[in-house]
Phi, psi and omega in degrees: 000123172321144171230345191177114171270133200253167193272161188274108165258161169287109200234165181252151221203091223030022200117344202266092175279114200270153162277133164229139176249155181243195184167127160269157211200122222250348195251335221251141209267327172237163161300128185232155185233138173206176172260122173239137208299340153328295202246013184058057157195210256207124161243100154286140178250132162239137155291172207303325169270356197261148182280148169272048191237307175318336204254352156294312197326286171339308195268358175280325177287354183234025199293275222301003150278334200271321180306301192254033146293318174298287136025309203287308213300138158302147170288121182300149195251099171251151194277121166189152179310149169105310173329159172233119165239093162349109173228127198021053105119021192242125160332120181248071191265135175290125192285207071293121187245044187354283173285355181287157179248155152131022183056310203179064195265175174229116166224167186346088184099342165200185189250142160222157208183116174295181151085188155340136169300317174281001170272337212277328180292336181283285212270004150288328144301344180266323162326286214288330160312337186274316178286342165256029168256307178287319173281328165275341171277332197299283200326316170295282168358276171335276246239294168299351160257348157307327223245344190049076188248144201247353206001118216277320192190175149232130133278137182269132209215151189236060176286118150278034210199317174199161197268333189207162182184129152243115153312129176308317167293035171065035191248108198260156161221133177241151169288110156348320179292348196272357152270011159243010148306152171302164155248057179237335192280317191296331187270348167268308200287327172303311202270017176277316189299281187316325171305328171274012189276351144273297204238104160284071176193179175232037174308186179294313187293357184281309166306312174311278269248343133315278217296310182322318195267351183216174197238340211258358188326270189338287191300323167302325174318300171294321170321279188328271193327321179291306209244357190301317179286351195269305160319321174271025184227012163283129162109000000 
């Protein structure tokens, strides 16, 4: 759990001056480096005690892996008219509509969205939360009474890091973004999640009893790896 966000410099990075951002951390037992897909640049996790100076360090000791994760990273997908955004994994290009009234909707081929120009990237994110809070839960429904599986509740969550996540109580959560994925990919990540709610591991039996719930293990897998970084840059 974040305990303190420290403010973000500018750092040069093979020449490249990147934003790195810090965060202290009430959990985290070492310095950690990672890329955040948020913001296209560098997140040091340091503990409570650690220096930002220790956590450049780190990252000076890792610039040519972080250059060429950056070097990597997809062009962040931003909601602004005109865009084309993936809903169940079929191109949406966003309208503007002023006047029209209703916030934010989805029809064949596009997103539309009323009101102000500085509103519209907000209520295309509350669309698209909405439309996977709804789609994604119905699907866990489903797939945990086939299978009598109980889930404590699903939350919709606005995660760069993983796609899914079960809680020892039985609280499944999935990333919002996962509606703009096809729908074999959404449908392998419910039923990866639900699986752990007998086996919280990624032992065999845990994997038999994923395939039981999906068709899609292999081909999603394989998606996610190709498109998963492209996928954590929507928005």
């Amino acid at each position: 759990m974040s305990a303190e966000d420290l403010p973000p410099e500018l750092v040069p990075v093979n020449g490249a001056l990147t934003t790195v951002a810090f965060r202290r951390s009430v959990r985290a037992k070492r310095i950690s480096l990672r890329i955040d897909t948020s913001s296209g640049g560098l997140l040091i996790t340091l503990p409570m005690r650690a220096s930002r100076r220790a956590g450049l360090a780190l990252l000076q000791a890792h610039e040519g892996w972080a250059a060429e994760k950056l070097a990597a990273l997809p062009q962040a997908l931003r909601f602004t008219q005109g865009a084309a955004v993936p809903v169940h994994g079929v191109p949406h290009v966003i309208g503007h509509v002023p006047g029209a009234r209703g916030g934010a909707w989805i029809e064949p081929g596009r997103i539309l969205v009323t009101g102000e120009p500085d509103f519209l990237a907000r209520r295309v994110t509350d669309c698209l939360k909405r439309l996977a809070r709804q789609h994604l839960t119905a699907m866990t429904a489903q797939k945990a009474q086939a299978a009598a599986l109980k889930p404590k509740t699903v939350r919709i969550k606005d995660t760069r890091t993983r796609w899914g996540s079960c809680a020892p109580d039985g609280t499944l959560a999935f990333c919002w973004r996962l509606i703009c994925a096809p729908d074999y990919v959404q449908d392998y990540v419910v039923a990866h999640e639900l699986a752990h709610l007998r086996h919280m591991n990624h032992g065999q039996h845990f994997w038999a009893l994923t395939e039981t719930l999906t068709p899609h293990r292999d081909a999603a897998s394989e998606w996610l790896t190709r498109n998963g970084m492209e996928l954590l840059r929507i928005g």
